[in-house]
């Protein structure tokens, strides 16, 4: 059943097609990198040889050893200026991190956050390193340059802030338009859920598969597009506009009003047990904390904020606020504002719905699979739109561009890995060589697209390139200092083992598909005439 008359349907079809075509190639890049970024934590573990565990921001802190004696020892000779705030969290290498914060004046006369950062053994709390200085001077904790590159590419296309976020936000709105118009255009949305792709023509077969995948992924596509646009514009436009309208542009004042923390000491000078606070908060949340924040630790009264990830079966985590002087529970900290509200609950859903991290690995696998389906829908929609206009000179060049982008995005991400792993093994600048691998492979693909004009031949070259790259990537990891499979099994790192296997399974599947295509007789001739959608 059609929701609208024929003439409006044709206009909607034009909007649907052009919105996907104008920015469709960039949208495809965002969707593919987003599907990969869902597994950022797992990929960091896989790509960093020295990392024994998944990042602690993806799992609860391991706090079997009491924190009170450790905090007391570290605070004993710490200047009061560094006790404005204490943050306790995990690192990507599995160690515990305790950071004392303060503020000091730089040589340029500006006030900047200064800190003392301790890295402790997560089991014994032995101090492994101590660093002190301004925030801008502190070295970053160990991270995977490969994963950071892909995640940044997804978030802002590596463009300067805030322009990169503007671009991804606009792409999110384009995706919203495409999904909404796609929903309205489905005349038989129920039957389209179970459509059987026709074999009479490659183009008709592609069209049916596009409809099938698109129908199933429409709700997911809308969720991703809306939440992605929210993240892009909430900080870059929403916060500055509200701050300008209500506080004369003072964003710090806006944050203070939205989330004020005022503690009135019941017993000034007395400090409650932090371990007791953590135990109480863990009992309330049903899960160990992921991070802890002690604010105004140098004052008579200070607050303790204990943050928890979602427990099993939940979507949102929880932050519990305590009086650090007495250990008294004060309240649950809303995501936005001072009291629970519909708006705060709505805003708190944006993260879990966009990243798919609310159900552990299972929800990530579902989000990754749906992201791959959405990438296919985006690319197949572009191919259909171009093929139906291939006889027009203005559209003839676009067909090869779509093919090049379809295979080029995953190939260039693999190219980034080709730069990353050798650099990591040779102790070179991993960030530089990761970017070089990505840009170098992208430049090579552009040259290939210029030299090879026949679409069929270009497709075959790109397919074999991706197959070879998939097969070699795990070998690079193993060759340049990565843990062997035996070591991974000893460490019970099933995730990294599975990622290696996925690369090789993808390569084998690609070879079998190519051989099947070569051996199968071409029974039908592809036609460019397709019924209107």
Short mmCIF file of C-alpha atoms in Angstrom, two decimals:
data_model
loop_
_atom_site.label_atom_id
_atom_site.label_comp_id
_atom_site.label_asym_id
_atom_site.label_seq_id
_atom_site.Cartn_x
_atom_site.Cartn_y
_atom_site.Cartn_z
CA UNK A 1 0.00 0.00 0.00
CA UNK A 2 1.36 3.42 -0.93
CA UNK A 3 1.18 6.21 1.65
CA UNK A 4 1.14 9.01 -0.92
CA UNK A 5 -0.19 9.69 -4.40
CA UNK A 6 1.84 9.07 -7.58
CA UNK A 7 3.05 12.65 -8.21
CA UNK A 8 4.33 13.24 -4.64
CA UNK A 9 5.85 9.76 -4.79
CA UNK A 10 7.88 10.72 -7.85
CA UNK A 11 9.10 13.87 -6.11
CA UNK A 12 10.00 11.85 -3.02
CA UNK A 13 11.83 9.37 -5.25
CA UNK A 14 13.88 12.24 -6.68
CA UNK A 15 14.66 13.54 -3.17
CA UNK A 16 15.53 10.03 -2.00
CA UNK A 17 17.85 9.41 -4.94
CA UNK A 18 19.57 12.78 -5.07
CA UNK A 19 20.08 13.01 -1.31
CA UNK A 20 21.85 9.65 -1.51
CA UNK A 21 23.84 10.53 -4.64
CA UNK A 22 25.11 14.00 -3.73
CA UNK A 23 26.69 12.93 -0.46
CA UNK A 24 26.28 9.17 -0.82
CA UNK A 25 29.96 8.38 -1.23
CA UNK A 26 30.87 10.23 1.97
CA UNK A 27 27.89 8.65 3.70
CA UNK A 28 29.17 5.20 2.68
CA UNK A 29 32.56 6.07 4.21
CA UNK A 30 30.90 7.12 7.47
CA UNK A 31 28.76 3.97 7.65
CA UNK A 32 31.64 1.56 6.93
CA UNK A 33 34.02 3.19 9.41
CA UNK A 34 31.17 3.30 11.95
CA UNK A 35 30.57 -0.44 11.59
CA UNK A 36 34.27 -0.98 12.32
CA UNK A 37 34.38 1.61 15.14
CA UNK A 38 31.72 -0.38 17.03
CA UNK A 39 34.51 -2.85 17.81
CA UNK A 40 37.07 -0.19 18.75
CA UNK A 41 37.80 -1.80 22.13
CA UNK A 42 38.31 -5.27 20.66
CA UNK A 43 40.44 -3.92 17.80
CA UNK A 44 42.66 -2.01 20.25
CA UNK A 45 43.36 -5.26 22.09
CA UNK A 46 44.08 -7.05 18.79
CA UNK A 47 46.33 -4.34 17.38
CA UNK A 48 48.45 -3.63 20.49
CA UNK A 49 50.89 -6.47 21.29
CA UNK A 50 51.60 -5.28 24.84
CA UNK A 51 47.96 -5.06 25.87
CA UNK A 52 46.71 -7.96 27.97
CA UNK A 53 43.11 -6.86 28.38
CA UNK A 54 40.37 -4.90 26.75
CA UNK A 55 40.29 -1.16 27.59
CA UNK A 56 38.96 -0.55 31.07
CA UNK A 57 36.46 2.02 29.82
CA UNK A 58 34.71 -0.95 28.18
CA UNK A 59 34.53 -2.98 31.39
CA UNK A 60 34.32 -2.47 35.16
CA UNK A 61 37.45 -1.62 37.13
CA UNK A 62 39.24 -4.49 38.83
CA UNK A 63 39.37 -3.20 42.43
CA UNK A 64 40.05 -6.29 44.53
CA UNK A 65 42.72 -4.38 46.48
CA UNK A 66 41.57 -1.54 48.81
CA UNK A 67 42.01 1.99 47.49
CA UNK A 68 42.03 3.86 50.81
CA UNK A 69 45.66 3.05 51.76
CA UNK A 70 46.82 3.80 48.19
CA UNK A 71 45.06 7.19 48.10
CA UNK A 72 46.34 8.10 51.55
CA UNK A 73 49.91 7.24 50.57
CA UNK A 74 49.78 9.17 47.30
CA UNK A 75 48.04 12.19 48.90
CA UNK A 76 50.40 12.42 51.88
CA UNK A 77 53.05 14.60 50.22
CA UNK A 78 50.87 15.95 47.43
CA UNK A 79 50.57 19.76 47.36
CA UNK A 80 47.07 21.03 48.09
CA UNK A 81 46.97 22.72 44.68
CA UNK A 82 46.79 19.29 43.04
CA UNK A 83 43.83 18.08 45.08
CA UNK A 84 41.10 20.03 43.30
CA UNK A 85 40.05 16.77 41.71
CA UNK A 86 41.21 13.15 41.69
CA UNK A 87 40.26 10.78 38.90
CA UNK A 88 40.61 7.01 39.17
CA UNK A 89 40.27 5.03 35.96
CA UNK A 90 41.81 2.30 33.85
CA UNK A 91 44.27 2.40 30.98
CA UNK A 92 44.26 0.54 27.71
CA UNK A 93 47.24 -1.54 28.92
CA UNK A 94 45.21 -2.90 31.84
CA UNK A 95 46.89 -0.82 34.57
CA UNK A 96 45.26 1.48 37.12
CA UNK A 97 45.57 5.24 36.72
CA UNK A 98 45.15 7.88 39.46
CA UNK A 99 45.40 11.52 38.40
CA UNK A 100 45.58 14.51 40.76
CA UNK A 101 44.27 17.71 39.13
CA UNK A 102 44.84 21.37 39.79
CA UNK A 103 45.29 24.67 37.95
CA UNK A 104 48.39 26.79 37.46
CA UNK A 105 49.52 29.71 35.37
CA UNK A 106 51.60 29.01 32.26
CA UNK A 107 54.55 31.08 31.06
CA UNK A 108 52.12 32.84 28.72
CA UNK A 109 50.02 33.96 31.69
CA UNK A 110 47.12 31.61 30.95
CA UNK A 111 45.51 29.34 33.52
CA UNK A 112 45.70 25.70 32.48
CA UNK A 113 44.88 22.34 33.98
CA UNK A 114 47.95 20.83 35.64
CA UNK A 115 48.18 17.30 36.94
CA UNK A 116 50.22 14.56 38.57
CA UNK A 117 49.54 11.20 36.96
CA UNK A 118 50.36 7.89 38.62
CA UNK A 119 50.25 4.55 36.83
CA UNK A 120 49.89 1.65 39.23
CA UNK A 121 49.95 -2.10 38.88
CA UNK A 122 46.29 -3.07 38.91
CA UNK A 123 46.93 -6.05 41.23
CA UNK A 124 49.52 -4.75 43.73
CA UNK A 125 49.03 -0.95 43.41
CA UNK A 126 52.78 -0.59 43.06
CA UNK A 127 53.64 2.75 41.43
CA UNK A 128 54.96 2.02 37.94
CA UNK A 129 55.39 5.63 36.81
CA UNK A 130 54.79 9.21 37.90
CA UNK A 131 54.37 12.18 35.55
CA UNK A 132 53.75 15.82 36.37
CA UNK A 133 53.00 18.84 34.20
CA UNK A 134 50.38 20.77 32.30
CA UNK A 135 47.72 18.78 30.49
CA UNK A 136 49.01 19.86 27.06
CA UNK A 137 52.50 18.59 27.94
CA UNK A 138 51.51 15.20 29.33
CA UNK A 139 52.11 12.22 27.03
CA UNK A 140 48.95 10.37 26.07
CA UNK A 141 48.36 6.87 27.48
CA UNK A 142 49.25 4.02 25.09
CA UNK A 143 46.62 3.65 22.39
CA UNK A 144 46.26 2.03 19.01
CA UNK A 145 47.05 4.60 16.30
CA UNK A 146 45.22 2.37 13.80
CA UNK A 147 41.97 2.32 15.75
CA UNK A 148 42.21 6.01 16.65
CA UNK A 149 42.66 6.86 12.96
CA UNK A 150 39.55 4.92 11.92
CA UNK A 151 37.42 6.27 14.79
CA UNK A 152 38.47 9.87 14.03
CA UNK A 153 37.72 9.29 10.35
CA UNK A 154 34.21 8.24 11.35
CA UNK A 155 33.67 11.09 13.80
CA UNK A 156 34.94 14.09 11.82
CA UNK A 157 36.68 12.84 8.63
CA UNK A 158 39.98 14.12 10.09
CA UNK A 159 38.84 17.65 9.31
CA UNK A 160 39.58 20.52 11.76
CA UNK A 161 37.03 21.12 14.51
CA UNK A 162 34.28 22.09 14.33
CA UNK A 163 34.07 21.73 10.53
CA UNK A 164 34.53 17.97 10.57
CA UNK A 165 31.62 17.58 13.00
CA UNK A 166 29.51 19.88 10.83
CA UNK A 167 30.20 17.63 7.84
CA UNK A 168 29.31 14.40 9.63
CA UNK A 169 26.24 16.07 11.13
CA UNK A 170 25.04 17.09 7.66
CA UNK A 171 25.65 13.54 6.45
CA UNK A 172 23.53 12.33 9.36
CA UNK A 173 20.66 14.57 8.25
CA UNK A 174 21.07 13.31 4.67
CA UNK A 175 20.76 9.78 6.01
CA UNK A 176 17.64 10.75 7.97
CA UNK A 177 16.10 12.10 4.73
CA UNK A 178 17.05 8.94 2.83
CA UNK A 179 15.60 6.59 5.48
CA UNK A 180 12.37 8.53 5.99
CA UNK A 181 11.77 8.92 2.25
CA UNK A 182 12.71 5.27 1.75
CA UNK A 183 10.12 4.25 4.33
CA UNK A 184 7.40 6.31 2.63
CA UNK A 185 8.36 4.98 -0.81
CA UNK A 186 7.88 1.36 0.16
CA UNK A 187 4.48 0.55 -1.33
CA UNK A 188 4.46 -2.98 0.03
CA UNK A 189 6.63 -2.71 3.10
CA UNK A 190 5.47 -6.02 4.61
CA UNK A 191 6.02 -8.07 1.46
CA UNK A 192 9.33 -6.26 0.84
CA UNK A 193 10.60 -7.77 4.07
CA UNK A 194 10.46 -11.19 2.39
CA UNK A 195 11.10 -10.34 -1.26
CA UNK A 196 12.97 -13.00 -3.24
CA UNK A 197 15.66 -11.48 -5.52
CA UNK A 198 14.92 -12.20 -9.19
CA UNK A 199 17.50 -13.96 -11.35
CA UNK A 200 16.30 -12.76 -14.75
CA UNK A 201 18.67 -9.80 -14.75
CA UNK A 202 21.62 -8.67 -12.67
CA UNK A 203 20.14 -5.23 -12.33
CA UNK A 204 16.74 -6.54 -11.21
CA UNK A 205 18.51 -8.88 -8.82
CA UNK A 206 20.52 -5.96 -7.39
CA UNK A 207 17.35 -3.88 -7.08
CA UNK A 208 15.53 -6.63 -5.17
CA UNK A 209 18.46 -7.17 -2.82
CA UNK A 210 18.65 -3.40 -2.21
CA UNK A 211 14.94 -3.37 -1.32
CA UNK A 212 15.29 -6.42 0.94
CA UNK A 213 18.31 -5.12 2.84
CA UNK A 214 16.95 -1.57 2.90
CA UNK A 215 13.58 -2.59 4.33
CA UNK A 216 15.14 -4.50 7.20
CA UNK A 217 17.69 -1.79 7.97
CA UNK A 218 15.42 1.28 7.70
CA UNK A 219 14.69 1.58 11.44
CA UNK A 220 18.34 0.98 12.29
CA UNK A 221 19.44 3.51 9.67
CA UNK A 222 17.17 6.16 11.15
CA UNK A 223 18.50 5.50 14.67
CA UNK A 224 22.13 5.75 13.55
CA UNK A 225 21.51 8.85 11.46
CA UNK A 226 19.57 10.69 14.16
CA UNK A 227 21.95 9.86 17.01
CA UNK A 228 24.99 10.62 14.84
CA UNK A 229 23.60 14.04 13.89
CA UNK A 230 22.80 14.64 17.56
CA UNK A 231 26.41 14.02 18.61
CA UNK A 232 27.79 16.17 15.79
CA UNK A 233 25.61 19.19 16.48
CA UNK A 234 24.89 18.98 20.23
CA UNK A 235 28.40 20.17 21.15
CA UNK A 236 29.26 22.28 18.10
CA UNK A 237 25.95 24.19 17.88
CA UNK A 238 23.62 23.29 20.76
CA UNK A 239 25.88 24.12 23.70
CA UNK A 240 27.28 27.41 22.27
CA UNK A 241 23.79 28.61 21.29
CA UNK A 242 22.34 27.91 24.74
CA UNK A 243 25.38 29.43 26.45
CA UNK A 244 25.13 32.55 24.27
CA UNK A 245 21.39 32.95 24.87
CA UNK A 246 21.41 32.33 28.62
CA UNK A 247 24.93 33.03 29.90
CA UNK A 248 26.49 35.49 27.49
CA UNK A 249 28.57 32.77 25.86
CA UNK A 250 30.04 31.36 29.11
CA UNK A 251 29.95 27.58 28.46
CA UNK A 252 31.64 26.78 31.78
CA UNK A 253 28.81 28.51 33.60
CA UNK A 254 26.29 26.52 31.55
CA UNK A 255 27.93 23.24 32.60
CA UNK A 256 27.91 24.33 36.26
CA UNK A 257 24.18 25.09 36.07
CA UNK A 258 23.35 21.84 34.28
CA UNK A 259 25.31 19.68 36.69
CA UNK A 260 26.02 21.53 39.95
CA UNK A 261 27.65 19.60 42.77
CA UNK A 262 27.34 21.23 46.18
CA UNK A 263 28.20 19.29 49.32
CA UNK A 264 27.47 20.54 52.83
CA UNK A 265 29.77 18.76 55.27
CA UNK A 266 28.04 16.98 58.14
CA UNK A 267 31.39 16.31 59.79
CA UNK A 268 33.98 18.79 58.46
CA UNK A 269 37.51 17.42 58.33
CA UNK A 270 36.42 13.78 58.55
CA UNK A 271 36.98 11.60 55.50
CA UNK A 272 34.83 8.56 54.87
CA UNK A 273 36.19 5.34 53.42
CA UNK A 274 36.36 5.50 49.62
CA UNK A 275 36.26 1.70 49.55
CA UNK A 276 33.03 1.81 51.56
CA UNK A 277 31.54 4.29 49.10
CA UNK A 278 32.56 2.09 46.16
CA UNK A 279 31.05 -0.97 47.82
CA UNK A 280 27.75 0.81 48.46
CA UNK A 281 27.62 2.25 44.94
CA UNK A 282 28.41 -1.15 43.42
CA UNK A 283 25.58 -2.72 45.40
CA UNK A 284 23.15 -0.07 44.20
CA UNK A 285 24.26 -0.31 40.54
CA UNK A 286 24.68 -4.08 40.48
CA UNK A 287 28.12 -3.78 38.85
CA UNK A 288 31.61 -2.60 39.80
CA UNK A 289 32.48 1.02 38.87
CA UNK A 290 34.19 1.97 35.64
CA UNK A 291 35.68 5.21 37.02
CA UNK A 292 35.66 7.36 40.18
CA UNK A 293 35.91 11.13 40.55
CA UNK A 294 36.69 12.95 43.79
CA UNK A 295 35.94 16.68 43.48
CA UNK A 296 37.32 19.38 45.83
CA UNK A 297 39.46 16.83 47.68
CA UNK A 298 41.38 19.69 49.29
CA UNK A 299 38.24 21.21 50.87
CA UNK A 300 36.54 20.37 54.15
CA UNK A 301 33.71 18.80 52.20
CA UNK A 302 34.20 16.99 48.95
CA UNK A 303 32.09 14.89 46.63
CA UNK A 304 32.68 11.40 45.26
CA UNK A 305 31.09 10.47 41.95
CA UNK A 306 31.13 6.75 41.14
CA UNK A 307 30.38 5.90 37.50
CA UNK A 308 29.08 2.51 36.44
CA UNK A 309 28.62 0.94 33.01
CA UNK A 310 25.25 -0.66 32.20
CA UNK A 311 24.78 -3.96 33.96
CA UNK A 312 23.76 -7.05 32.00
CA UNK A 313 20.48 -6.45 30.22
CA UNK A 314 20.61 -2.67 30.78
CA UNK A 315 21.10 0.17 28.31
CA UNK A 316 22.34 3.07 30.45
CA UNK A 317 24.94 3.17 33.14
CA UNK A 318 24.52 5.09 36.38
CA UNK A 319 26.50 7.72 38.29
CA UNK A 320 26.06 7.83 42.06
CA UNK A 321 27.00 10.94 44.05
CA UNK A 322 28.28 10.73 47.66
CA UNK A 323 29.38 13.08 50.39
CA UNK A 324 33.07 12.24 50.73
CA UNK A 325 33.18 13.47 54.35
CA UNK A 326 30.52 11.11 55.65
CA UNK A 327 30.10 8.49 52.92
CA UNK A 328 26.41 9.40 52.71
CA UNK A 329 24.64 8.67 49.42
CA UNK A 330 23.21 11.89 47.97
CA UNK A 331 21.57 11.06 44.67
CA UNK A 332 21.86 9.54 41.22
CA UNK A 333 23.41 12.11 38.89
CA UNK A 334 21.16 12.70 35.85
CA UNK A 335 22.75 12.73 32.40
CA UNK A 336 21.65 16.37 31.98
CA UNK A 337 20.29 18.76 34.61
CA UNK A 338 19.95 18.50 38.35
CA UNK A 339 16.91 16.24 38.61
CA UNK A 340 15.71 13.26 36.56
CA UNK A 341 13.69 14.34 33.52
CA UNK A 342 12.38 13.08 30.21
CA UNK A 343 14.96 15.20 28.38
CA UNK A 344 17.81 13.76 30.42
CA UNK A 345 16.57 10.20 29.84
CA UNK A 346 16.26 10.90 26.10
CA UNK A 347 19.78 12.35 25.88
CA UNK A 348 21.23 9.44 27.83
CA UNK A 349 19.93 7.00 25.19
CA UNK A 350 21.89 8.63 22.37
CA UNK A 351 25.20 6.96 23.20
CA UNK A 352 24.01 3.36 23.66
CA UNK A 353 21.77 3.56 20.58
CA UNK A 354 24.57 4.94 18.40
CA UNK A 355 27.47 2.78 19.59
CA UNK A 356 25.56 -0.42 20.36
CA UNK A 357 27.58 -1.04 23.53
CA UNK A 358 24.67 -1.65 25.89
CA UNK A 359 24.68 -5.46 25.68
CA UNK A 360 28.36 -6.28 25.56
CA UNK A 361 29.75 -8.22 22.62
CA UNK A 362 26.32 -9.50 21.51
CA UNK A 363 24.86 -6.02 20.92
CA UNK A 364 28.11 -4.96 19.21
CA UNK A 365 27.86 -7.92 16.82
CA UNK A 366 24.26 -7.00 16.01
CA UNK A 367 25.20 -3.33 15.46
CA UNK A 368 28.18 -4.32 13.33
CA UNK A 369 26.07 -6.63 11.15
CA UNK A 370 23.34 -4.01 10.74
CA UNK A 371 26.01 -1.41 9.95
CA UNK A 372 27.39 -3.68 7.21
CA UNK A 373 23.87 -4.14 5.83
CA UNK A 374 23.37 -0.37 5.86
CA UNK A 375 26.65 0.10 4.01
CA UNK A 376 25.43 -2.35 1.38
CA UNK A 377 22.13 -0.49 1.10
CA UNK A 378 23.96 2.83 0.64
CA UNK A 379 26.30 1.47 -2.01
CA UNK A 380 23.70 -0.58 -3.89
CA UNK A 381 21.36 2.43 -3.92
CA UNK A 382 24.11 4.50 -5.52
CA UNK A 383 24.80 1.77 -8.08
CA UNK A 384 21.13 1.48 -9.02
CA UNK A 385 20.76 5.23 -9.38
CA UNK A 386 23.84 5.46 -11.58
CA UNK A 387 23.13 2.40 -13.74
CA UNK A 388 19.68 3.63 -14.68
CA UNK A 389 21.32 6.78 -16.03
CA UNK A 390 24.50 5.24 -17.44
CA UNK A 391 23.58 6.16 -21.02
CA UNK A 392 23.76 9.84 -20.15
CA UNK A 393 27.30 11.23 -20.63
CA UNK A 394 27.15 13.23 -17.41
CA UNK A 395 26.60 10.03 -15.40
CA UNK A 396 28.96 7.70 -17.26
CA UNK A 397 31.99 8.56 -15.09
CA UNK A 398 30.03 8.10 -11.86
CA UNK A 399 29.72 4.32 -12.24
CA UNK A 400 33.47 3.77 -11.87
CA UNK A 401 33.58 6.26 -9.01
CA UNK A 402 30.96 4.25 -7.11
CA UNK A 403 32.85 1.00 -7.76
CA UNK A 404 36.12 2.59 -6.68
CA UNK A 405 34.59 3.93 -3.48
CA UNK A 406 32.76 0.68 -2.67
CA UNK A 407 35.94 -1.36 -2.63
CA UNK A 408 38.27 1.54 -1.90
CA UNK A 409 37.02 2.35 1.60
CA UNK A 410 37.80 -1.10 3.07
CA UNK A 411 41.03 -1.32 1.04
CA UNK A 412 42.31 2.01 2.36
CA UNK A 413 41.50 0.98 5.94
CA UNK A 414 43.55 -2.16 5.33
CA UNK A 415 46.21 0.12 3.82
CA UNK A 416 46.28 2.00 7.14
CA UNK A 417 47.00 -1.34 8.86
CA UNK A 418 49.81 -1.94 6.35
CA UNK A 419 51.41 1.28 7.57
CA UNK A 420 50.62 0.75 11.26
CA UNK A 421 51.98 -2.74 12.02
CA UNK A 422 55.47 -2.30 10.47
CA UNK A 423 55.80 1.07 12.23
CA UNK A 424 54.78 -0.50 15.52
CA UNK A 425 57.26 -3.34 15.12
CA UNK A 426 60.10 -1.01 14.09
CA UNK A 427 59.31 1.56 16.84
CA UNK A 428 58.55 4.26 14.27
CA UNK A 429 55.84 6.92 14.51
CA UNK A 430 52.75 4.71 14.26
CA UNK A 431 50.35 7.65 13.83
CA UNK A 432 52.32 9.03 10.87
CA UNK A 433 52.69 5.71 9.08
CA UNK A 434 49.05 4.77 9.69
CA UNK A 435 47.96 7.96 7.94
CA UNK A 436 50.59 7.38 5.24
CA UNK A 437 49.28 3.86 4.60
CA UNK A 438 45.73 5.15 4.28
CA UNK A 439 46.54 8.10 2.03
CA UNK A 440 49.08 6.13 -0.03
CA UNK A 441 46.59 3.37 -0.79
CA UNK A 442 43.92 5.97 -1.57
CA UNK A 443 46.26 7.69 -4.05
CA UNK A 444 47.09 4.35 -5.68
CA UNK A 445 43.38 3.61 -6.10
CA UNK A 446 42.76 7.00 -7.71
CA UNK A 447 45.53 6.29 -10.24
CA UNK A 448 44.03 2.85 -10.87
CA UNK A 449 40.62 4.41 -11.49
CA UNK A 450 42.13 6.78 -14.05
CA UNK A 451 44.04 4.04 -15.89
CA UNK A 452 41.34 1.34 -15.88
CA UNK A 453 38.14 2.62 -17.46
CA UNK A 454 36.26 -0.66 -17.98
CA UNK A 455 34.01 -1.22 -14.98
CA UNK A 456 34.21 -5.03 -15.07
CA UNK A 457 38.00 -5.07 -15.16
CA UNK A 458 38.26 -2.42 -12.45
CA UNK A 459 35.93 -4.45 -10.23
CA UNK A 460 38.01 -7.63 -10.64
CA UNK A 461 41.26 -5.81 -9.80
CA UNK A 462 39.74 -4.23 -6.70
CA UNK A 463 38.24 -7.53 -5.55
CA UNK A 464 41.58 -9.35 -5.78
CA UNK A 465 43.34 -6.43 -4.10
CA UNK A 466 40.98 -6.63 -1.13
CA UNK A 467 41.31 -10.43 -0.93
CA UNK A 468 45.11 -10.22 -0.82
CA UNK A 469 45.02 -7.37 1.74
CA UNK A 470 42.65 -9.33 3.99
CA UNK A 471 44.93 -12.37 3.87
CA UNK A 472 48.13 -10.42 4.60
CA UNK A 473 46.87 -8.17 7.46
CA UNK A 474 46.95 -10.86 10.23
CA UNK A 475 50.38 -11.95 8.95
CA UNK A 476 51.62 -8.38 9.42
CA UNK A 477 50.34 -8.35 12.99
CA UNK A 478 52.13 -11.61 13.75
CA UNK A 479 55.34 -10.59 11.96
CA UNK A 480 55.81 -7.26 13.75
CA UNK A 481 55.59 -8.19 17.41
CA UNK A 482 52.00 -9.36 17.74
CA UNK A 483 51.14 -12.23 20.07
CA UNK A 484 51.13 -15.66 18.41
CA UNK A 485 48.02 -17.81 18.47
CA UNK A 486 49.56 -19.94 21.21
CA UNK A 487 50.18 -16.83 23.33
CA UNK A 488 46.63 -15.59 22.65
CA UNK A 489 45.22 -18.92 23.85
CA UNK A 490 47.42 -18.73 26.97
CA UNK A 491 46.08 -15.24 27.67
CA UNK A 492 42.54 -16.43 26.90
CA UNK A 493 42.30 -13.65 24.33
CA UNK A 494 39.62 -15.25 22.18
CA UNK A 495 38.65 -11.92 20.64
CA UNK A 496 42.04 -11.29 18.99
CA UNK A 497 42.14 -14.87 17.76
CA UNK A 498 38.67 -14.45 16.26
CA UNK A 499 39.63 -11.21 14.50
CA UNK A 500 42.57 -12.93 12.77
CA UNK A 501 40.23 -15.72 11.66
CA UNK A 502 37.66 -13.23 10.37
CA UNK A 503 40.27 -11.66 8.10
CA UNK A 504 41.28 -15.02 6.67
CA UNK A 505 37.69 -16.26 6.36
CA UNK A 506 36.89 -13.07 4.45
CA UNK A 507 39.79 -13.72 2.08
CA UNK A 508 38.75 -17.34 1.48
CA UNK A 509 35.12 -16.33 0.96
CA UNK A 510 36.26 -13.71 -1.56
CA UNK A 511 38.30 -16.28 -3.53
CA UNK A 512 35.41 -18.75 -3.60
CA UNK A 513 33.03 -16.02 -4.76
CA UNK A 514 35.40 -15.01 -7.55
CA UNK A 515 35.80 -18.64 -8.69
CA UNK A 516 32.05 -19.20 -8.57
CA UNK A 517 31.46 -16.08 -10.65
CA UNK A 518 34.10 -17.20 -13.17
CA UNK A 519 32.72 -20.74 -13.52
CA UNK A 520 29.02 -19.76 -13.61
CA UNK A 521 27.67 -19.27 -17.16
CA UNK A 522 26.24 -15.83 -17.83
CA UNK A 523 22.68 -16.86 -18.64
CA UNK A 524 21.22 -13.42 -18.72
CA UNK A 525 22.22 -10.13 -20.19
CA UNK A 526 22.16 -7.16 -17.89
CA UNK A 527 19.70 -4.50 -18.90
CA UNK A 528 19.60 -0.87 -17.93
CA UNK A 529 15.83 -0.70 -18.08
CA UNK A 530 14.31 -1.15 -14.67
CA UNK A 531 10.75 -0.52 -13.48
CA UNK A 532 10.39 2.67 -11.50
CA UNK A 533 10.51 2.26 -7.77
#
